[in-house]
Coordinates of C-alpha atoms in Angstrom, one line a residue:
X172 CA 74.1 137.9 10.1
X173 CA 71.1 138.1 12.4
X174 CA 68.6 137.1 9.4
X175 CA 70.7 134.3 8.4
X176 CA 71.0 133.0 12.0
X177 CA 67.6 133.3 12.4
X178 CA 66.7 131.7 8.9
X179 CA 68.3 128.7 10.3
X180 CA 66.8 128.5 13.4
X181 CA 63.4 128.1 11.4
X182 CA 64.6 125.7 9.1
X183 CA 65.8 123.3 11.6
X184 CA 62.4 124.1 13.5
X185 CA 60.7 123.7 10.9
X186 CA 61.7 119.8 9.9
X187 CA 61.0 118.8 13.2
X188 CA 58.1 116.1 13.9
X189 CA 54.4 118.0 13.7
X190 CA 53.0 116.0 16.2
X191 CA 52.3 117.9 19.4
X192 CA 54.9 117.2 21.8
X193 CA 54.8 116.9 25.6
X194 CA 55.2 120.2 27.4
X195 CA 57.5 121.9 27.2
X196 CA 57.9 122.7 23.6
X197 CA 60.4 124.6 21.9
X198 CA 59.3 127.1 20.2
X199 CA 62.1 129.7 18.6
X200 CA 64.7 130.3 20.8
X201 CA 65.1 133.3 22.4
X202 CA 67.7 135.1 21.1
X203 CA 69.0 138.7 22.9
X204 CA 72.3 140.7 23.0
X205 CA 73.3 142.3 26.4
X206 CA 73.5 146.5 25.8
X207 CA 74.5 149.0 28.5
X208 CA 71.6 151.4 27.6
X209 CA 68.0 151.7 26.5
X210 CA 69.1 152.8 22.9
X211 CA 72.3 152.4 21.9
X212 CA 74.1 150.6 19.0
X213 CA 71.1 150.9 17.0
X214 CA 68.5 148.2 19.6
X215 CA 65.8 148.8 21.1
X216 CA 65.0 146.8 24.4
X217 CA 63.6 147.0 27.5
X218 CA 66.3 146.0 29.8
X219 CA 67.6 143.0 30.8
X220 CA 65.8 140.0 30.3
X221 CA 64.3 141.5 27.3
X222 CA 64.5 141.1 24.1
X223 CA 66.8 143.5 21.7
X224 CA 64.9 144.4 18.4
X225 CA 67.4 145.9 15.8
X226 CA 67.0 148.9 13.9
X227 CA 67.8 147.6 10.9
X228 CA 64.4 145.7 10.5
X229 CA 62.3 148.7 9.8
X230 CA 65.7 150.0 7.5
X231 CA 64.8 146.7 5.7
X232 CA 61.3 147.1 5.5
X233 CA 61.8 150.3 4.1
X234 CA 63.9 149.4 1.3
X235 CA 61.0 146.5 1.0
X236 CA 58.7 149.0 0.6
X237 CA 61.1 151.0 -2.0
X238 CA 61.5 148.0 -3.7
X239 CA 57.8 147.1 -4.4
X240 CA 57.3 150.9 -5.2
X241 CA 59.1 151.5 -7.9
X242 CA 58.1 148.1 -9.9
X243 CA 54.6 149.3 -9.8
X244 CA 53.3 151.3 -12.5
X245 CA 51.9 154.5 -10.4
X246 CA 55.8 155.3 -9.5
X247 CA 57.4 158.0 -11.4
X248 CA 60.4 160.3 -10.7
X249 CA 59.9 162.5 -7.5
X250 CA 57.6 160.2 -5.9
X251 CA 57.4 159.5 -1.9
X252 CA 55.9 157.9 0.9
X253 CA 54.4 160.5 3.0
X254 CA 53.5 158.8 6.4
X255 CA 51.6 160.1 9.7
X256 CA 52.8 158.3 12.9
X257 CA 50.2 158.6 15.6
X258 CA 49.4 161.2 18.2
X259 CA 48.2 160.9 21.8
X260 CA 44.3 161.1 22.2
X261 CA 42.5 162.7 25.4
X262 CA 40.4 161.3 27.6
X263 CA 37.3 162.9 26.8
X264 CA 37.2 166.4 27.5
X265 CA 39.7 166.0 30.3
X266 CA 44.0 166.7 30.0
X267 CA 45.0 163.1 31.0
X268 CA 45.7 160.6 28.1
X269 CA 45.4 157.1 26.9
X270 CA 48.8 155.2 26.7
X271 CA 50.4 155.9 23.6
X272 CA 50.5 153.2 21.7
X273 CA 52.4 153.8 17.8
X274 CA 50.3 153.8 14.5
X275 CA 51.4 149.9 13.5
X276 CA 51.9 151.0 10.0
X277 CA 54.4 153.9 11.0
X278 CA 56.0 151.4 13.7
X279 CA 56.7 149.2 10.7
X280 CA 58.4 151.5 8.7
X281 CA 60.3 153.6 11.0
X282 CA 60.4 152.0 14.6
X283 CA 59.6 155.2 16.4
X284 CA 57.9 155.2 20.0
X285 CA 57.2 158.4 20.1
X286 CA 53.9 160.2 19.3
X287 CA 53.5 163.4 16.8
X288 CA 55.8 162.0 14.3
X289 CA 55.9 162.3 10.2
X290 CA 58.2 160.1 7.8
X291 CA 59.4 160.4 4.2
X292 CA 60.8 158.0 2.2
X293 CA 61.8 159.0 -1.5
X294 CA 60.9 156.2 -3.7
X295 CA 63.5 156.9 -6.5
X296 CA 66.8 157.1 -3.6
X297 CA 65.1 154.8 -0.9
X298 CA 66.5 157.9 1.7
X299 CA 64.4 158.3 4.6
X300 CA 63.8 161.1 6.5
X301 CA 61.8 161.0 10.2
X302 CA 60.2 164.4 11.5
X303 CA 60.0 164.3 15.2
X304 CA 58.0 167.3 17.1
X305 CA 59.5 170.4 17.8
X306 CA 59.1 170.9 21.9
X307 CA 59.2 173.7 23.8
X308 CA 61.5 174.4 26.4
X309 CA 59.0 174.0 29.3
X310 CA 59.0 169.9 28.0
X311 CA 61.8 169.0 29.9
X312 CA 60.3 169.8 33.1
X313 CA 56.9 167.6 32.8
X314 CA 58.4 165.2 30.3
X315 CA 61.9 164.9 30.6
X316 CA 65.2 165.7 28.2
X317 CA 64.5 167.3 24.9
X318 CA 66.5 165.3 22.8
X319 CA 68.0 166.3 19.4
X320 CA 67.7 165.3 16.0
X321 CA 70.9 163.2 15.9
X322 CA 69.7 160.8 18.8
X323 CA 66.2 159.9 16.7
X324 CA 69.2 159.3 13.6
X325 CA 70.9 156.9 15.0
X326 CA 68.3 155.3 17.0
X327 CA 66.3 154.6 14.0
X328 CA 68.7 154.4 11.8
X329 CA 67.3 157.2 9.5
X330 CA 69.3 159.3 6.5
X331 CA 68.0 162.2 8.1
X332 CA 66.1 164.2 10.9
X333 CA 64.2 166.8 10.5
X334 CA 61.1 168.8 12.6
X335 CA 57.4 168.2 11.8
X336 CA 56.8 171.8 11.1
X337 CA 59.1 171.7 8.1
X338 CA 57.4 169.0 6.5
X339 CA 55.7 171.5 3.9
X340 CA 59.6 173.2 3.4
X341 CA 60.9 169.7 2.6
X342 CA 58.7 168.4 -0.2
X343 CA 59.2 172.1 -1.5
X344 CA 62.6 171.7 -1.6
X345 CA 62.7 167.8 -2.7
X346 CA 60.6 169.5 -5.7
X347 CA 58.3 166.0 -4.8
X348 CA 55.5 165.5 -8.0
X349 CA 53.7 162.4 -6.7
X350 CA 52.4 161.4 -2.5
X351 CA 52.1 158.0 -1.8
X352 CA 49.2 157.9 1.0
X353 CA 48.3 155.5 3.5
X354 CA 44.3 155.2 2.7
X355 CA 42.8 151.7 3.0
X356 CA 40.2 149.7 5.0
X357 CA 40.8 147.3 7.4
X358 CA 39.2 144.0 6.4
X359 CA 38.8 143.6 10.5
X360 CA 37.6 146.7 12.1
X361 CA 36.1 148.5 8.7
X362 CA 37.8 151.7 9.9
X363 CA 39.7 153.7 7.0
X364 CA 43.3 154.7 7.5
X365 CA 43.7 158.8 7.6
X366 CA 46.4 159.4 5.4
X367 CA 48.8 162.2 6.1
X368 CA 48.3 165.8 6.0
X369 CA 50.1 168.9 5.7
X370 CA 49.8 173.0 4.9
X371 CA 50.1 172.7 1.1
X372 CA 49.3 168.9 0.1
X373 CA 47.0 170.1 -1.8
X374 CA 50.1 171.3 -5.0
X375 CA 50.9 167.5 -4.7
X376 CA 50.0 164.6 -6.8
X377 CA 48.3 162.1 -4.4
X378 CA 48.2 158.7 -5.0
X379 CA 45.8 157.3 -1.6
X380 CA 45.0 153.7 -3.7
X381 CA 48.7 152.1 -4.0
X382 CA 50.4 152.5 -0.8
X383 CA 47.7 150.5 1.8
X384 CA 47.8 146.7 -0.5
X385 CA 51.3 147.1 -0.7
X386 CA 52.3 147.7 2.9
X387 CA 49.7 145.4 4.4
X388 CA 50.6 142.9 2.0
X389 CA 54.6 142.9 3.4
X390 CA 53.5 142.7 6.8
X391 CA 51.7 139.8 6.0
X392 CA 55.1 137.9 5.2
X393 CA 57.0 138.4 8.6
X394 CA 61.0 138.4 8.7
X395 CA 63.1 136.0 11.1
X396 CA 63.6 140.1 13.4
X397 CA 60.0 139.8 13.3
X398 CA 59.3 136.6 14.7
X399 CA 61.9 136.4 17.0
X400 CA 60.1 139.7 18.7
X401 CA 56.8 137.8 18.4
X402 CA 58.7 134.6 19.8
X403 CA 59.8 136.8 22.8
X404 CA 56.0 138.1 23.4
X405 CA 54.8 134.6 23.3
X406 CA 57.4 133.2 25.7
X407 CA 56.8 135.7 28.5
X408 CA 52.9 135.3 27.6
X409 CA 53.3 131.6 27.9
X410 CA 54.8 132.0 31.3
X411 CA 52.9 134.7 32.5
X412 CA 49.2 131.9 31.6
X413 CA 51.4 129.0 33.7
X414 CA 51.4 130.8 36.5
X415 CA 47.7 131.9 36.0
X416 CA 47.2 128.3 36.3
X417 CA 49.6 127.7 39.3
X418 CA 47.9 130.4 41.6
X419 CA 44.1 130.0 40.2
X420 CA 42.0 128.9 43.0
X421 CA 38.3 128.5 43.3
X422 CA 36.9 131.7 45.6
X423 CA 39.6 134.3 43.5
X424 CA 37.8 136.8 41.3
X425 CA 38.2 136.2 37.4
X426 CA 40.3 139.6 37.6
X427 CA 42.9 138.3 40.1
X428 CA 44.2 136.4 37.0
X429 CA 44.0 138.9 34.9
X430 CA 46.3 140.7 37.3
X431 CA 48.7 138.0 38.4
X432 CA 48.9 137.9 33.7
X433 CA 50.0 141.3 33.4
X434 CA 52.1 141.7 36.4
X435 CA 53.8 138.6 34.8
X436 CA 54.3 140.2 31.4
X437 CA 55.3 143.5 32.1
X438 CA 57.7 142.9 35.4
X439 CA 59.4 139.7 33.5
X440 CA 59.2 140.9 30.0
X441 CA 59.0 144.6 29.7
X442 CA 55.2 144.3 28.1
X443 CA 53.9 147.5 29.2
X444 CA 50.6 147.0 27.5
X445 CA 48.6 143.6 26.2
X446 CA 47.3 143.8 22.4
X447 CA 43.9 143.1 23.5
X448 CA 41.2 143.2 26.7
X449 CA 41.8 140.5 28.5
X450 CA 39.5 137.7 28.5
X451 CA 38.8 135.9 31.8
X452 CA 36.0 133.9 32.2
X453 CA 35.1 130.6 34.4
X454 CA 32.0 129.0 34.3
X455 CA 29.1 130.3 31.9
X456 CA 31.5 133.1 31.3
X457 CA 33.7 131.0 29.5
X458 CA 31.4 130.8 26.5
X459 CA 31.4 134.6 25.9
X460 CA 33.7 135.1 23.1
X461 CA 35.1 138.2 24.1
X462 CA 34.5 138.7 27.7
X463 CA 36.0 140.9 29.7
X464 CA 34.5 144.2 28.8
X465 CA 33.7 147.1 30.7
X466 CA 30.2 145.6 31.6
X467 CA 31.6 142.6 32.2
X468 CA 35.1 143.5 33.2
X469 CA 36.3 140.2 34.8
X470 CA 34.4 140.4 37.8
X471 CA 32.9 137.1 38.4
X472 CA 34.0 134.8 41.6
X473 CA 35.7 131.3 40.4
X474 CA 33.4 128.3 41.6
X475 CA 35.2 124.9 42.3
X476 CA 34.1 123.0 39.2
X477 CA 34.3 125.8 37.2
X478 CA 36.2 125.3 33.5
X479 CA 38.0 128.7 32.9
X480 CA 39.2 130.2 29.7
X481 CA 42.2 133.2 29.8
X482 CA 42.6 134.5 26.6
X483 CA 45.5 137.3 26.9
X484 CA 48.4 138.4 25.4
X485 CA 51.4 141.1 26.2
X486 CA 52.5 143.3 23.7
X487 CA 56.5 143.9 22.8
X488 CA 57.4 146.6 21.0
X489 CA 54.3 147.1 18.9
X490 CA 54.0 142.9 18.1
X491 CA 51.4 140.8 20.2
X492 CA 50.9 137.3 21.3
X493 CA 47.4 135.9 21.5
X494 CA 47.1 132.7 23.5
X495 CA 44.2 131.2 25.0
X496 CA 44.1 128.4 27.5
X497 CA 41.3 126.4 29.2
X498 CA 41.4 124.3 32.3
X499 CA 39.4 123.7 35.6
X500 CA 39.6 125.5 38.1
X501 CA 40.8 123.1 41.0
X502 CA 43.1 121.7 39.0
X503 CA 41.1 118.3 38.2
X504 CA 39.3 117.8 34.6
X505 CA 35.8 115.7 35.1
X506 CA 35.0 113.3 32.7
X507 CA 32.7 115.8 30.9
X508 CA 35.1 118.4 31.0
X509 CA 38.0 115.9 29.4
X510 CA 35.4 115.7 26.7
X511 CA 35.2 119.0 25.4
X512 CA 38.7 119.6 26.1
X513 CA 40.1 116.8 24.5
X514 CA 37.7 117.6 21.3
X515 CA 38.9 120.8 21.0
X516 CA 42.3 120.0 21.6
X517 CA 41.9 117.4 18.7
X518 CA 40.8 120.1 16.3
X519 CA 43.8 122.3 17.6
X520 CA 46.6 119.2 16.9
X521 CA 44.6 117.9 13.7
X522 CA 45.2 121.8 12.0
X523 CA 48.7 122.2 13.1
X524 CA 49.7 118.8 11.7
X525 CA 48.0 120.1 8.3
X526 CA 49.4 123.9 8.1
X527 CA 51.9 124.3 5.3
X528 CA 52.7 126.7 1.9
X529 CA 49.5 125.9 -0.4
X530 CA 46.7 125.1 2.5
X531 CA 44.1 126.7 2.2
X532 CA 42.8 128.5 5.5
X533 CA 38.9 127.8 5.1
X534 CA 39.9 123.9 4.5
X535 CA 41.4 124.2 8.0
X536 CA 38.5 125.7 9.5
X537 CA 36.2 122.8 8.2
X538 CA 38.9 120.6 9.2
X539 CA 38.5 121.8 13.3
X540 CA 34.9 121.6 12.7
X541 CA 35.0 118.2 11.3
X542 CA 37.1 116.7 14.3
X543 CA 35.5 118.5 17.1
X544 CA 31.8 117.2 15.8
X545 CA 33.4 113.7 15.4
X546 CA 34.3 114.0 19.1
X547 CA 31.4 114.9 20.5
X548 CA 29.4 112.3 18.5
X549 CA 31.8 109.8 19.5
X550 CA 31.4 110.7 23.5
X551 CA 27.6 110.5 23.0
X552 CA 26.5 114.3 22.7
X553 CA 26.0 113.9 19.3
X554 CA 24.6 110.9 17.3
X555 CA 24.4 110.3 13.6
X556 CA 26.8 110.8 10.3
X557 CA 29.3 113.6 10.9
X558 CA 28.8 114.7 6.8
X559 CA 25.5 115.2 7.5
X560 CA 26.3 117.2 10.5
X561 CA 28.4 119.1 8.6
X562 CA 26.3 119.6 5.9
X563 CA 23.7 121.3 8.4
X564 CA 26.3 123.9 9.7
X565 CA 26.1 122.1 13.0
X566 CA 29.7 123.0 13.4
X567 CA 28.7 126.6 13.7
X568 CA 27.0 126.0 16.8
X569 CA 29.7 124.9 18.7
X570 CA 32.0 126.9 17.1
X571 CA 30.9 130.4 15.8
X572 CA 34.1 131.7 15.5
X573 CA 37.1 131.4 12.9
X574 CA 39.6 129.5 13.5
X575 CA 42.1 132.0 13.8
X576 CA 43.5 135.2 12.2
X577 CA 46.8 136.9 10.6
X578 CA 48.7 138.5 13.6
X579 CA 51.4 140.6 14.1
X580 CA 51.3 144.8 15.0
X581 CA 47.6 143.7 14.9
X582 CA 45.9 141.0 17.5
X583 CA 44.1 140.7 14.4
X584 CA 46.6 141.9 11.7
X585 CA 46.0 143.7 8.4
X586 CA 45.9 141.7 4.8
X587 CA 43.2 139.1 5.4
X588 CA 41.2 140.2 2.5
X589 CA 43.4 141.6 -0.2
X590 CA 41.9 141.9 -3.7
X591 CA 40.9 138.8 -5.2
X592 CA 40.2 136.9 -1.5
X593 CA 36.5 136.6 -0.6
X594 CA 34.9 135.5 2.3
X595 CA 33.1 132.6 2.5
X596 CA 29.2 132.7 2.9
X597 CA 28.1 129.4 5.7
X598 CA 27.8 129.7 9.0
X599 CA 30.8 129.8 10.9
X600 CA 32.8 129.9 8.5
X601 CA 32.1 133.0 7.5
X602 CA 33.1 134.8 10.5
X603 CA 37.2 134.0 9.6
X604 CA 39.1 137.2 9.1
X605 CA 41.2 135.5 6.3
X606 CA 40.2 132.5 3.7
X607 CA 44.0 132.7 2.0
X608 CA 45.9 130.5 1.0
X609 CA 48.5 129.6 3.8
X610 CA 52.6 130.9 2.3
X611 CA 56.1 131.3 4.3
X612 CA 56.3 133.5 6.6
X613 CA 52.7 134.3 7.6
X614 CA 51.9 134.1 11.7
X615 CA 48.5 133.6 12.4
X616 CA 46.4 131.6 15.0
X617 CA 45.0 128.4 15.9
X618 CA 42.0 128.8 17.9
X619 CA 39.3 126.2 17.6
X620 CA 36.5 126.1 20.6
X621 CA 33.7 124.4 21.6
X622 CA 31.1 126.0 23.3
X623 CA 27.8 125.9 24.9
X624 CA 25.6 129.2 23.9
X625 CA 22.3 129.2 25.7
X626 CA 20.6 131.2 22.6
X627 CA 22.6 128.9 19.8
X628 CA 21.6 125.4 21.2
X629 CA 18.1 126.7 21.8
X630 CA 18.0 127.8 17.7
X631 CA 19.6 124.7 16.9
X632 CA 17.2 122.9 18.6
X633 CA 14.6 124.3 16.8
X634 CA 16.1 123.6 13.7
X635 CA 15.4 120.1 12.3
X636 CA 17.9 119.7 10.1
X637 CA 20.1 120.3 12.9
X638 CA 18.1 119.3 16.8
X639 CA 18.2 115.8 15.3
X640 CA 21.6 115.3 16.0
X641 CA 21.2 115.6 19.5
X642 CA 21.4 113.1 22.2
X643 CA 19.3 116.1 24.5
X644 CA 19.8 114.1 27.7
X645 CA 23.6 114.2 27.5
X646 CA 23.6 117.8 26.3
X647 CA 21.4 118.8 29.2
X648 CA 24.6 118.0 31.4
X649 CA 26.4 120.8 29.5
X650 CA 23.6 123.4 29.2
X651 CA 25.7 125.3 31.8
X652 CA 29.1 124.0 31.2
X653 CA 30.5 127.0 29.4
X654 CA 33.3 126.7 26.7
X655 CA 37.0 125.9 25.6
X656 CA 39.4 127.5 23.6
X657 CA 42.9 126.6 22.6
X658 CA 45.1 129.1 20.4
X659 CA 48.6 129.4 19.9
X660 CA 50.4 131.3 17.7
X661 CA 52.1 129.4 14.7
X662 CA 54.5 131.0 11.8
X663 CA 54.1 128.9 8.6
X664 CA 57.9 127.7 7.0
X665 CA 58.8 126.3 4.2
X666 CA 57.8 122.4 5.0
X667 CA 55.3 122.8 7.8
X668 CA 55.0 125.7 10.6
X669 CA 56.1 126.4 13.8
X670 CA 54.7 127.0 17.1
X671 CA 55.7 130.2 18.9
X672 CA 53.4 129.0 22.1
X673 CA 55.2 126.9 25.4
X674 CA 52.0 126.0 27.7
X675 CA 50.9 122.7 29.0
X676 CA 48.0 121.1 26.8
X677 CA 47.6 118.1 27.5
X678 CA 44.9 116.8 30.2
X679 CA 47.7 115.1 32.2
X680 CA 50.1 118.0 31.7
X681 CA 47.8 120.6 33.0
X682 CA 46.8 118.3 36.2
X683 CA 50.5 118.2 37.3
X684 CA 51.0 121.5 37.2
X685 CA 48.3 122.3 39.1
X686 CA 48.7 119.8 41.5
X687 CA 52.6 120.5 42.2
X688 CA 51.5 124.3 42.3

């Protein structure tokens, strides 16, 4: 009933008018059922004001799974999926730990939060079978309740329960011939999945080439329990950037926002932990793609005149929002600074009005290119023929980023480069982490920029095909402007897409909310 509600919902969304419309926007509405406990009825949540996430989704993304599985022609009988949920990691040599956070694959399967964890899934029966750690008794006084088997059963929604150590005993028993592993590389981070392990693998068939396409490929397509988590991490992440711009103030540190975001997030939304660093910057800072870092950890005191850019997301439940906003710091665009905004915001409006089943994703790029170069060329930066402009990757200057990215359990989620997808080899262009072809169901990003990077403009101005373009005594007034970015997170339908992100875009929009603030 939830699906079907929730298909709906998206198919009304989805016939509404593409043009941006005045803030607020309606994303998908936030659905949530009331529940007296943490985990009960088969939910998960946070509490109130948070958003329930059924069990049943990972049921159905099992039987997905199942389903795929045995149409392919490596299944035979006694096959399984054999898969490793993740374990804490140490700081170093010392006994404190990182936050857990789940393996995303394992999380999409099985929904478990807790770390040490092993699941089963017998392709021929689709039953399931979670192995949680067995504890020792002294575990209830530094960690809390030891809690049995048949809580994790009905909490997950699982056949059956069992304990990690009797993995080896149950594929015995199950007289298993063939081991679907998780082994793949990530198209992203170029870091190879570790498939499971355990004493005795080794008298098993294992298939480590099958599982990884398949699985990244269905979470790829999200379901309507999907987006309506990722719709609830937007919403609070979307709130939690307003009131970044309602209390920014030139004299704050870049890191007082990045504090008042996730003190938003977590207090309001239950979002423990963000899906990324957050990204801070004002000024010159602005045009470091991924600032933020520990030698540059948000540190930098906010100038009046300053444009800032706050790219951050919270993180609900495993699923992440990714949303950047740029605005000036006193709350009052120049005339220069309406310029690149307005450019970029162009790009953003021009894409979103385009996205739909059968686009393909590097067209889209060009297109943000193509409208943010038109801009600048028509506010005097730039003079000459936009084609030619194109045709000397003058985009890439501006923008040397893609334009956005598959997201999900990932910031930047798995399946941009499945078999058969290539990248494509220009500048700019080739730093997308996907060239597919846009279908239902996919989320991904809208993130066009415009930037001023002291060591780009100086190539491109030693570049004739390219310095010609340049009116150099306007861009001299930008050398030290900085850069904007504008992403939201979109899910693609049927006709069109929708937008999962509520901030103010608009130059007018932004300037009242500052100004009432």
């Amino acid at each position: 009933a939830f699906a079907i509600l929730f298909r709906s919902l998206l198919s009304r969304l989805a016939t509404a008018p593409l043009p941006r419309p005045p803030f607020p926007s309606s994303p998908v509405p936030f659905l949530a059922v009331r529940s007296p406990s943490l985990i009960t009825m088969a939910f998960y949540w946070q509490g109130p004001g948070t958003h329930q996430i059924p069990a049943s989704l990972h049921a159905k993304n099992r039987k997905k799974l199942v389903e795929e599985l045995r149409k392919n022609e490596a299944f035979v009988d006694g096959s399984f999926v054999a898969v490793a949920g993740g374990n804490a990691i140490n700081f170093y040599s010392g006994d404190t730990e990182y936050d857990f956070k789940q393996e995303p694959f394992f999380r999409y399967l099985f929904g478990a939060k807790e770390e040490g964890c092993f699941g089963a899934i017998d392709v021929s029966t689709g039953v399931s079978t979670l192995f949680i750690p067995r504890l020792p008794k002294e575990y209830a006084m530094w960690m809390g309740e030891i809690k049995p088997p048949s809580h994790f059963k009905d909490a997950y929604e699982v056949e059956q329960v069992l304990y990690a150590d009797e993995v080896p005993k149950f594929f015995k028993d199950a007289e298993a011939k063939k081991l679907f592993l998780l082994e793949g590389k990530n198209s992203d981070s170029g870091i190879t999945a570790t498939p499971a392990s355990f004493d005795g693998i080794e008298q098993y068939t294992q298939d480590k080439t099958t599982l990884y396409p398949i699985l990244s490929e269905l979470r790829v397509h999200k379901e309507p329990e999907e987006v309506a988590i990722m719709s609830f991490a937007n919403k609070v992440s979307s709130q939690a950037h307003i009131e970044c711009m309602k209390q920014c103030k030139p004299g704050m540190k870049e890191y007082e926002l990045e504090s008042i975001f996730c003190n938003h997030v977590y207090r309001e939304g239950g979002c423990r932990h963000l899906g990324y660093g957050p990204i801070c910057g004002s000024g010159k800072n602005s045009a470091i793609l991924h600032y933020g870092h520990a030698g540059a950890p948000n540190d930098k005191v906010i100038n009046d005149g300053d444009m800032l850019l706050l790219d951050m997301g919270g993180e609900y439940f495993g699923y992440t929002a990714d949303i950047t906003i740029s605005f000036p710091a006193n709350g009052k665009f120049t005339e220069d600074q309406k310029l690149i905004y307005n450019a970029v915001l162009a790009a953003s409006t021009e894409v979103e009005n385009s996205i739909k089943p059968g686009v393909k994703w590097g067209d889209m790029h060009m297109l943000a290119e193509r409208t943010i170069l038109t801009h600048l060329r028509n506010g005097g930066l730039l003079v000459g023929d936009v084609e030619d402009m194109m045709s000397a990757y003058l985009g890439a200057v501006f923008m040397p980023h893609g334009l956005g990215h598959l997201i999900g359990l990932n910031v930047h989620d798995v399946g941009g480069y499945p078999a058969g997808v290539e990248r494509i080899n220009r500048p700019g262009i080739n730093k997308l982490r996907t060239t597919r072809v846009l279908e239902e169901g996919m989320s991904i990003t809208v993130e066009p920029g415009c930037y001023f990077i002291d060591f780009l403009i100086e190539e491109a101005l030693q570049n004739e095909e390219q310095s010609k373009f340049f009116n150099k005594d306007v861009l001299a007034r930008f050398r030290q402007f900085g850069g904007v970015r504008i992403e939201d997170n979109v899910v693609v339908t049927k006709t069109g897409m929708i937008n999962l992100t509520e901030v103010p875009r608009r130059v007018d929009e932004i300037e009242s909310l500052m100004h009432a603030a």
